[in-house]
Short mmCIF file of C-alpha atoms in Angstrom, two decimals:
data_model
loop_
_atom_site.label_atom_id
_atom_site.label_comp_id
_atom_site.label_asym_id
_atom_site.label_seq_id
_atom_site.Cartn_x
_atom_site.Cartn_y
_atom_site.Cartn_z
CA MET A 1 12.14 -63.77 -95.78
CA ASP A 2 11.83 -60.64 -93.41
CA TYR A 3 12.91 -63.03 -90.78
CA ILE A 4 16.05 -64.21 -92.78
CA GLN A 5 16.87 -60.44 -93.33
CA ASP A 6 16.22 -59.57 -90.12
CA LYS A 7 18.27 -62.49 -88.37
CA GLU A 8 21.24 -61.41 -91.00
CA GLU A 9 21.16 -57.89 -89.97
CA ILE A 10 21.33 -59.11 -85.95
CA MET A 11 24.17 -61.16 -86.73
CA LYS A 12 25.89 -58.51 -88.58
CA ASN A 13 25.77 -56.08 -85.69
CA LYS A 14 26.58 -58.72 -83.06
CA ASP A 15 29.62 -57.71 -81.13
CA TYR A 16 32.57 -60.41 -81.10
CA LEU A 17 32.46 -60.06 -77.54
CA ASP A 18 29.25 -61.12 -77.57
CA GLU A 19 30.24 -64.63 -79.07
CA LEU A 20 32.63 -64.82 -76.38
CA GLU A 21 30.62 -64.20 -73.81
CA ALA A 22 27.96 -66.45 -74.67
CA GLU A 23 30.47 -69.42 -75.03
CA ALA A 24 31.89 -68.55 -71.54
CA ILE A 25 28.77 -68.41 -69.86
CA TYR A 26 27.77 -71.73 -71.71
CA ILE A 27 31.03 -73.30 -70.30
CA LEU A 28 30.39 -72.52 -66.82
CA ARG A 29 26.71 -73.78 -67.09
CA GLU A 30 28.57 -76.95 -68.32
CA VAL A 31 30.66 -77.27 -65.25
CA ALA A 32 27.53 -76.53 -62.85
CA GLY A 33 25.83 -79.65 -65.07
CA GLN A 34 28.36 -82.07 -65.28
CA PHE A 35 30.52 -81.67 -61.61
CA ASP A 36 29.47 -82.59 -58.45
CA ARG A 37 31.98 -80.48 -56.63
CA PRO A 38 33.41 -77.48 -58.75
CA ALA A 39 35.31 -74.31 -57.71
CA LEU A 40 36.61 -71.18 -59.48
CA LEU A 41 39.90 -70.44 -58.83
CA PHE A 42 39.89 -66.56 -57.99
CA SER A 43 43.09 -64.51 -57.34
CA GLY A 44 42.41 -60.75 -57.67
CA GLY A 45 43.76 -60.58 -61.08
CA LYS A 46 41.75 -59.47 -64.28
CA ASP A 47 41.08 -62.91 -66.06
CA SER A 48 39.70 -64.39 -62.56
CA ILE A 49 37.81 -61.17 -61.98
CA CYS A 50 36.27 -61.42 -65.75
CA LEU A 51 35.16 -65.08 -64.75
CA VAL A 52 33.48 -64.01 -61.51
CA HIS A 53 31.70 -61.52 -64.00
CA LEU A 54 30.78 -64.33 -66.30
CA ALA A 55 29.60 -66.45 -63.22
CA LEU A 56 27.23 -63.47 -62.13
CA LYS A 57 25.77 -63.55 -65.86
CA ALA A 58 25.25 -67.44 -65.87
CA PHE A 59 23.87 -67.95 -62.28
CA ARG A 60 22.30 -64.56 -60.81
CA PRO A 61 20.06 -63.86 -58.95
CA GLY A 62 20.80 -67.36 -57.53
CA LYS A 63 23.97 -68.18 -55.52
CA PHE A 64 27.36 -69.66 -57.46
CA PRO A 65 27.23 -73.53 -57.54
CA PHE A 66 30.86 -73.25 -56.39
CA PRO A 67 33.16 -71.62 -54.18
CA LEU A 68 35.64 -69.08 -55.03
CA VAL A 69 39.23 -70.44 -54.33
CA HIS A 70 42.43 -69.32 -53.94
CA VAL A 71 45.76 -70.50 -53.25
CA ASP A 72 48.02 -67.58 -51.86
CA THR A 73 51.69 -67.76 -52.58
CA GLY A 74 51.91 -64.82 -49.42
CA HIS A 75 53.99 -63.08 -52.11
CA ASN A 76 51.42 -61.41 -53.40
CA PHE A 77 50.12 -57.88 -54.35
CA GLU A 78 48.32 -56.09 -51.29
CA GLU A 79 45.99 -54.57 -54.17
CA ALA A 80 45.18 -57.99 -55.58
CA ILE A 81 44.24 -59.60 -52.30
CA THR A 82 42.26 -56.27 -50.84
CA TYR A 83 40.28 -56.18 -54.20
CA ARG A 84 39.85 -60.55 -53.59
CA ASP A 85 38.90 -60.09 -50.03
CA ASN A 86 36.24 -57.04 -51.05
CA LEU A 87 34.55 -58.83 -54.31
CA ALA A 88 33.97 -61.83 -52.43
CA LYS A 89 32.19 -60.10 -49.23
CA GLN A 90 30.29 -57.61 -51.78
CA LEU A 91 29.02 -60.79 -53.90
CA ASP A 92 28.28 -62.72 -50.28
CA GLU A 93 30.04 -65.69 -51.96
CA LYS A 94 32.26 -68.25 -50.22
CA LEU A 95 35.79 -67.76 -50.31
CA ILE A 96 38.16 -70.63 -49.71
CA VAL A 97 41.73 -69.30 -49.13
CA ARG A 98 44.90 -71.89 -48.79
CA TYR A 99 48.02 -70.62 -47.85
CA VAL A 100 51.64 -72.22 -49.87
CA THR A 101 53.30 -70.90 -46.43
CA ASP A 102 51.12 -73.71 -44.21
CA THR A 103 52.33 -75.92 -47.12
CA ILE A 104 55.89 -75.38 -46.47
CA LYS A 105 55.56 -75.66 -43.27
CA ALA A 106 53.58 -78.92 -43.37
CA LYS A 107 55.48 -80.60 -45.75
CA LYS A 108 58.72 -79.35 -44.88
CA LEU A 109 59.09 -78.15 -48.67
CA GLN A 110 62.12 -75.86 -49.52
CA ASP A 111 61.13 -72.23 -50.02
CA GLY A 112 62.06 -70.06 -53.17
CA LYS A 113 65.90 -69.42 -53.07
CA GLY A 114 68.08 -66.62 -54.86
CA LYS A 115 67.30 -62.74 -55.45
CA PHE A 116 63.92 -63.37 -56.74
CA PRO A 117 62.48 -66.21 -54.88
CA SER A 118 59.36 -67.16 -56.45
CA ARG A 119 56.95 -69.67 -55.24
CA ASN A 120 54.95 -70.48 -58.20
CA GLY A 121 56.38 -73.84 -58.36
CA LEU A 122 54.80 -74.55 -54.80
CA GLN A 123 51.67 -73.40 -55.53
CA THR A 124 51.07 -76.82 -57.30
CA TYR A 125 51.20 -78.96 -53.86
CA THR A 126 48.67 -76.11 -51.83
CA LEU A 127 46.30 -76.67 -55.06
CA LEU A 128 46.78 -80.30 -55.07
CA ASP A 129 45.90 -80.15 -51.33
CA VAL A 130 42.96 -78.21 -51.40
CA ILE A 131 41.55 -80.15 -54.07
CA GLU A 132 41.72 -83.07 -52.11
CA GLU A 133 40.32 -81.69 -48.73
CA PHE A 134 37.32 -80.39 -50.54
CA GLU A 135 37.01 -83.20 -53.53
CA PHE A 136 36.91 -81.07 -55.97
CA ASP A 137 36.52 -82.53 -59.29
CA ALA A 138 36.40 -79.31 -61.31
CA CYS A 139 38.57 -76.33 -60.97
CA ILE A 140 37.61 -73.40 -63.06
CA GLY A 141 40.28 -70.87 -64.07
CA GLY A 142 40.98 -68.04 -66.54
CA ALA A 143 44.05 -69.36 -68.33
CA ARG A 144 44.05 -68.34 -71.81
CA ARG A 145 45.65 -70.12 -74.94
CA ASP A 146 47.57 -66.85 -76.05
CA GLU A 147 49.50 -66.28 -72.57
CA GLU A 148 52.02 -69.28 -73.42
CA LYS A 149 53.09 -72.06 -75.84
CA ALA A 150 52.08 -74.81 -72.98
CA ARG A 151 48.48 -73.01 -72.70
CA ALA A 152 47.73 -73.36 -76.12
CA LYS A 153 48.05 -77.14 -75.80
CA GLU A 154 44.93 -77.17 -73.46
CA ARG A 155 41.33 -78.30 -74.18
CA ILE A 156 39.00 -76.19 -72.37
CA PHE A 157 38.14 -79.20 -70.56
CA SER A 158 41.27 -80.48 -69.46
CA VAL A 159 41.82 -83.60 -67.80
CA ARG A 160 44.44 -84.57 -64.47
CA ASP A 161 45.06 -87.98 -63.51
CA GLU A 162 44.52 -88.99 -59.62
CA PHE A 163 47.82 -86.99 -58.92
CA GLY A 164 46.49 -84.15 -60.49
CA GLN A 165 48.87 -84.38 -63.53
CA TRP A 166 48.55 -83.29 -66.85
CA ASP A 167 49.26 -85.37 -70.35
CA PRO A 168 49.20 -82.92 -73.28
CA LYS A 169 48.82 -86.24 -75.64
CA MET A 170 45.78 -87.74 -73.59
CA GLN A 171 43.64 -84.68 -74.53
CA ARG A 172 39.81 -85.25 -75.14
CA PRO A 173 38.46 -83.83 -78.63
CA GLU A 174 36.03 -81.31 -78.02
CA LEU A 175 33.80 -81.13 -81.40
CA TRP A 176 30.91 -78.85 -81.83
CA ASN A 177 30.97 -77.55 -78.00
CA ILE A 178 30.55 -80.62 -76.61
CA TYR A 179 32.46 -81.12 -73.57
CA ASN A 180 33.52 -84.38 -71.70
CA GLY A 181 33.59 -84.46 -67.91
CA LYS A 182 33.52 -87.77 -67.13
CA VAL A 183 36.03 -88.30 -64.57
CA ASN A 184 37.23 -91.49 -62.50
CA LYS A 185 37.11 -91.34 -58.92
CA GLY A 186 40.37 -89.34 -57.85
CA GLU A 187 40.87 -87.55 -61.06
CA ASN A 188 39.67 -84.04 -61.59
CA VAL A 189 38.98 -81.30 -64.71
CA ARG A 190 40.89 -77.99 -65.09
CA VAL A 191 38.32 -75.60 -66.81
CA PHE A 192 39.15 -72.44 -68.68
CA PRO A 193 36.17 -70.46 -70.10
CA ILE A 194 38.01 -68.04 -71.65
CA SER A 195 40.59 -69.97 -72.95
CA ASN A 196 40.05 -68.84 -76.47
CA TRP A 197 39.86 -64.86 -75.48
CA THR A 198 43.45 -62.86 -75.66
CA GLU A 199 44.76 -60.22 -73.64
CA LEU A 200 42.89 -57.65 -75.93
CA ASP A 201 39.80 -59.46 -75.65
CA VAL A 202 39.90 -59.37 -72.08
CA TRP A 203 40.45 -55.45 -72.12
CA ASN A 204 37.88 -54.72 -74.64
CA TYR A 205 35.24 -57.11 -72.22
CA ILE A 206 36.31 -54.92 -69.14
CA LYS A 207 35.44 -51.46 -71.15
CA ARG A 208 32.23 -52.73 -72.53
CA GLU A 209 31.07 -54.69 -69.12
CA LYS A 210 32.83 -51.34 -66.94
CA ILE A 211 34.27 -53.82 -64.54
CA GLU A 212 36.52 -52.47 -61.61
CA LEU A 213 39.73 -53.43 -61.35
CA PRO A 214 42.73 -53.37 -58.77
CA SER A 215 44.85 -50.16 -59.01
CA ILE A 216 47.87 -51.76 -59.79
CA TYR A 217 46.77 -52.63 -63.19
CA PHE A 218 46.86 -48.71 -64.19
CA THR A 219 50.01 -46.48 -64.38
CA HIS A 220 51.59 -45.35 -61.10
CA GLU A 221 54.69 -44.27 -59.91
CA ARG A 222 56.77 -47.48 -58.42
CA GLU A 223 60.17 -48.15 -57.17
CA CYS A 224 61.67 -51.11 -59.13
CA ILE A 225 64.89 -52.89 -59.48
CA LEU A 226 66.23 -52.57 -63.53
CA THR A 227 67.47 -56.17 -64.33
CA GLU A 228 70.48 -57.03 -66.60
CA ASN A 229 67.86 -57.97 -69.16
CA GLY A 230 65.75 -54.28 -68.75
CA GLN A 231 62.71 -55.92 -66.85
CA LEU A 232 61.52 -53.74 -63.72
CA MET A 233 61.31 -56.02 -60.68
CA ASN A 234 59.30 -54.78 -58.26
CA THR A 235 61.03 -53.98 -54.57
CA ASN A 236 59.49 -56.27 -51.61
CA GLU A 237 60.40 -57.46 -48.40
CA PHE A 238 61.06 -60.95 -50.18
CA VAL A 239 63.86 -59.77 -52.97
CA THR A 240 67.20 -59.22 -51.95
CA ILE A 241 68.70 -55.65 -52.88
CA GLU A 242 71.90 -55.65 -53.51
CA GLU A 243 74.66 -52.78 -53.63
CA LYS A 244 75.47 -53.69 -57.37
CA ASP A 245 71.49 -53.36 -58.10
CA VAL A 246 70.04 -50.10 -60.02
CA VAL A 247 66.82 -49.21 -58.15
CA VAL A 248 64.43 -46.77 -59.94
CA LYS A 249 61.08 -45.08 -60.01
CA LYS A 250 59.21 -45.05 -62.48
CA LYS A 251 55.50 -44.86 -63.96
CA VAL A 252 54.67 -48.43 -64.30
CA ARG A 253 51.77 -50.54 -64.47
CA TYR A 254 51.16 -54.23 -63.99
CA ARG A 255 49.69 -56.62 -67.15
CA THR A 256 49.70 -59.35 -64.91
CA VAL A 257 49.70 -60.05 -60.71
CA GLY A 258 51.49 -63.18 -60.33
CA ASP A 259 53.98 -63.79 -57.46
CA MET A 260 55.58 -60.20 -57.07
CA THR A 261 59.22 -61.76 -56.60
CA CYS A 262 58.95 -63.07 -60.49
CA THR A 263 56.65 -60.52 -61.87
CA ALA A 264 57.75 -57.31 -63.93
CA ALA A 265 56.29 -54.38 -64.25
CA VAL A 266 55.89 -52.69 -67.53
CA GLU A 267 56.58 -48.73 -67.92
CA SER A 268 53.52 -47.27 -68.97
CA GLU A 269 51.14 -43.77 -69.25
CA ALA A 270 48.03 -46.02 -69.40
CA TYR A 271 46.06 -44.27 -66.85
CA THR A 272 42.70 -45.65 -68.34
CA VAL A 273 41.11 -48.83 -69.88
CA ASP A 274 41.56 -47.02 -73.12
CA ASP A 275 44.84 -45.98 -72.67
CA ILE A 276 45.49 -49.79 -72.16
CA ILE A 277 43.81 -51.31 -75.26
CA LYS A 278 46.01 -48.55 -77.01
CA GLU A 279 49.22 -49.78 -75.39
CA LEU A 280 48.21 -53.53 -76.39
CA LYS A 281 47.88 -52.79 -79.77
CA GLU A 282 51.04 -51.66 -80.40
CA ALA A 283 52.91 -54.00 -77.88
CA LYS A 284 55.22 -56.41 -79.49
CA ILE A 285 55.82 -59.03 -76.84
CA SER A 286 53.03 -61.43 -74.84
CA GLU A 287 52.02 -60.60 -71.52
CA ARG A 288 53.79 -63.35 -69.67
CA GLY A 289 56.70 -63.17 -72.11
CA ALA A 290 57.15 -59.39 -70.75
CA THR A 291 56.32 -59.89 -67.18
CA ARG A 292 56.94 -63.57 -65.71
CA MET A 293 60.54 -64.10 -64.90
CA ASP A 294 60.31 -67.70 -63.84
CA ASP A 295 58.33 -68.42 -67.69
CA ARG A 296 62.08 -67.57 -69.19
CA VAL A 297 63.67 -70.14 -67.36
CA SER A 298 63.19 -72.64 -70.48
CA GLU A 299 60.98 -72.88 -73.42
CA ALA A 300 59.20 -75.97 -71.34
CA ALA A 301 58.86 -74.28 -67.86
CA MET A 302 55.30 -73.93 -67.92
CA GLU A 303 54.73 -76.90 -69.53
CA ASP A 304 56.87 -79.24 -67.12
CA ARG A 305 55.22 -77.47 -64.27
CA LYS A 306 51.78 -78.12 -65.49
CA LYS A 307 52.74 -82.09 -65.88
CA GLY A 308 53.71 -81.61 -62.48
CA GLY A 309 50.19 -80.82 -61.30
CA TYR A 310 50.39 -76.58 -61.94
CA PHE A 311 47.42 -75.21 -62.93
#
């Protein structure tokens, strides 16, 4: 009886973040056990930073059973790239970087055009090339189901065919935390250990674990282009500034740090993690909906890219 009462007391006091963390660590260990050549996709963004932190808990004092891999668009925020390089060096883990710029030249691809020339779609080619180069059979990423409608259709182990394509109608059942990593030659699996987390969960975990982040996630003053729909777009060497543009200096932060030609800032007074958590509790629009310009092209924009091999 005492044992049952003690167990009930433990479960009552258990932080829900412990459950999310335990699930993610279990998934990472399943990847290490089921696949021969896994990789962890690491961009220097908050979600992939959390994945690295979880991998430390899963595998230290040993080395990671996979390299860190980044598909660099060449349009990345400097703060995220500096953080990426410093963390890999600090942890003494292997970092593989492949550049979309090189893929554009090698495959004679059409670079992004227009005022905000995003390379997000072109990342697919580089990602598929790096998977082929190193024969990765699993790629771990920080996508979450709350990000976007297409993400919500994914399983935690998401199988891709020999062409890297995703079919939302051909997903495997995942019952009782049993993950099927069986793949045929040429196929690979995209793995999402924090799929069941929300943006707010990520920030609560960052707070609890005292995880350091690039400064771009916190409020700072930045010059931005104010678009017709009210988005604050970063001014940089890749964005065309026209006479009619309204350029403003605002206190902003970034909720996500993708291609800086299509990632908007949000006005903010959030200087600390606690400030950000408070701000998110009052937010009325999703992370990607608020900040990713290319996700506004159509309702199926992300799903179409994923079917073509995008992460």
